[in-house]
């Protein structure tokens, strides 16, 4: 059972992000980067599939700056076998829209042997939900998104999607694309031995040619600060006033 | 004369004579902080850790956040079972064998990584003691002093967490005076066993440990160390102690009645056991220091978070000046302790590494490398544990009444913190170690402070420091002030040494004063080295905050050094022979004017620090 898992280097949710001086990107300094949490589920799914099948390789593929090598190492430390980094040009500072990313990944993926191709369902920084399905389309592979349960059999896999109000179980022929949702599994954390052996695992770096921007970010703004709560009154007597304010001030009714 | 050298792009300082000293790492020396600062690129700091170190820290953090912190209450309620489970899990992750050689199942990594991970582990006080006693005082004697057979027999299972260990030295009548233990071992007539009788007290992990590293005296005279297996007949445990803090760690006494320990389980030679026990403590103290740092960080972050959300008088309390002052002071204490721990651990690691790199090295040489830093390890233990108590006290104060409630984690942290000033040698005993070791080394010539003392005396005489402030650093005045404090410190140290050489035992307050001077100088030295490193290293870490923290450290501990020096001299002066008393009186005046510095605007400094911390929402990260 060979799998490829695509991972992204994203800012840690715990860092307070600030808008950079150009007003179009977040301030890079003081920001910690991590392996996208949804991708962690995807990595874990690949590792479990390999363990269950008893053979196969897990390859980690990432598109990003040179520092993304560290993100790949994190997945290697969890137990993946090899890594490939499609390195973006540091001078290239345009926004790569999901389809451009998908094209770049797909070009490389076409050359790789795989049964399972995993993504996180979204990257927590730009939240486009798009790269996985776009790659599946470009490769002409079946795709299941929002996967909350998964089991691979030889040549086939079952995946359960959790959608509003119900669960849908699906079966799909392999190779296929899967996008992990939260709760799919409990991603393992790297043992110290794993971290040390990750250093010795192969990591190939490919320079990515600069493309042209198709979608442009024009402005980045922080959401308005939450306003402090207010006491309107207590008990039933306060309800009419609450309703009036919700209607007239907050305009939510 | 201090000569300032150059490093690419900037102009800080190298001193040729010290450069050659550090050229060979096997020669990395202890107590280097009394010398002028030598700027180095390969300093071990929270800011200079490698990406791999960071991944390992992540593992330790995940382990704590997912598996230990959520079970803190369960650990208190059912400590024996939960301690074992957690140790086993830590073993699986590789956390228990970081410094153990690979051939015995460990990772064979340097000293630094092991220390670093303790910062995370320390976030839960009880578990930190469980793991600390197991991997530190419990396991290290076997690592360093065990025979190959003992190592093979015990280490792989200890590293995996399958076996748990404890260290049994203290007895009801032998606490600080550990060499006075009464536990007695007598060789059996057939020469195969020792028969041991005695009582040990307050042994961490005793409730579930499988092996005890036990100190006893052969024939009631010769201090010796043994490995005692729990299920040996004649071993009984006392009840669990009802403690103020670290209530999730097991602490019990151990009663030994005609316990037979095979000769093969003796560690080292008969009569050499005090070496095992004391050297063990050198490392234990360093480990305690790092452990404490994790607590300081977590508490400061908790206080920052709480104060941002808690409103009184219509404003978040984080906006009040007195609360902001607390943030700044807590950060200064943390920064000082942190810098001290890291810089010293880096130096020790360097020397130990150089020794280990030689194929024919012995454990004794490794221990010698660590012993070279006995002053540093003891001072770290004292300084860091006192910094923690300062920080935990103020963190509770920021939380107000909520901080006093059991539901608030600071309440528990407050109780857990206090033990650090007591065990691994009380802070009094460690102060004696700091000053005693230093003076002994000076008096026996092992540490040659002669040229430094001459230089100090000359500059005190003239009042001139004769060094140009280096260009390109934002902490020029602090560097100059520290150099002045160091010279005055060395001068006083030498005088006190001369006057009291033969009766230091009866001059404990003098030793305490000297220890405080030495610790504060070490803290200032490490903090400023760290600022220089950050200034000189590319990257966007927010140099301003580092500079202000460095200034804050000097502004906090500099005056304490000065006060102690003046007190020491005032006491020493009348004890001098009449002929030179005069000179000393002159010097007392000179010392004061030599140390006179322009006043520091501490209010503004603290406000700047506090504002940056509030804006970040947390203290510095690795
Ligand atoms: C929770 C806990 C866990 C422990 N775990 C272990 C363990 O795992 N293994 C183990 O062997 N021990 C352990 N100990 C024992 C610990 O190391 C001792 O408590 C410590 O060394 C101090 O000894 P003492 O309590 O007998 O105090 P004492 O030695 O009686 O000291 C009382 C006071 O006198 C001061 N004092 C003593 N001598 C001097 C002196 N010469 N000059 C100036 N002041 C002095 C001390 O600093 C202290 O303030 C533990 C203790 C506790 C509380």
PDB file of C-alpha atoms in Angstrom, chain B residues 60-61 63-64 68 90 95 114 116-125 127-129 131-132 291 294:
ATOM      1  CA  UNK B  60       7.709  16.554  25.154  1.00  0.00           C
ATOM      2  CA  UNK B  61       5.075  19.294  24.984  1.00  0.00           C
ATOM      3  CA  UNK B  63       3.202  14.378  25.885  1.00  0.00           C
ATOM      4  CA  UNK B  64       2.596  16.849  28.683  1.00  0.00           C
ATOM      5  CA  UNK B  68       0.131  14.311  31.741  1.00  0.00           C
ATOM      6  CA  UNK B  90       7.506   8.527  28.383  1.00  0.00           C
ATOM      7  CA  UNK B  95      12.043  10.728  26.933  1.00  0.00           C
ATOM      8  CA  UNK B 114      17.983  16.273  27.998  1.00  0.00           C
ATOM      9  CA  UNK B 116      15.865  21.303  27.319  1.00  0.00           C
ATOM     10  CA  UNK B 117      13.125  18.707  27.512  1.00  0.00           C
ATOM     11  CA  UNK B 118      12.885  19.150  31.259  1.00  0.00           C
ATOM     12  CA  UNK B 119      11.449  22.604  30.706  1.00  0.00           C
ATOM     13  CA  UNK B 120       8.361  21.007  29.231  1.00  0.00           C
ATOM     14  CA  UNK B 121       8.243  18.095  31.648  1.00  0.00           C
ATOM     15  CA  UNK B 122       8.292  20.533  34.568  1.00  0.00           C
ATOM     16  CA  UNK B 123       4.897  21.915  33.693  1.00  0.00           C
ATOM     17  CA  UNK B 124       3.337  19.425  36.081  1.00  0.00           C
ATOM     18  CA  UNK B 125       5.166  19.561  39.397  1.00  0.00           C
ATOM     19  CA  UNK B 127       5.248  14.275  37.369  1.00  0.00           C
ATOM     20  CA  UNK B 128       8.424  16.332  37.023  1.00  0.00           C
ATOM     21  CA  UNK B 129       9.603  14.823  40.319  1.00  0.00           C
ATOM     22  CA  UNK B 131      10.523  11.516  36.010  1.00  0.00           C
ATOM     23  CA  UNK B 132      13.321  13.594  37.516  1.00  0.00           C
ATOM     24  CA  UNK B 291      12.858  22.083  35.378  1.00  0.00           C
ATOM     25  CA  UNK B 294       9.403  25.638  32.521  1.00  0.00           C
TER      26      UNK B 294
END
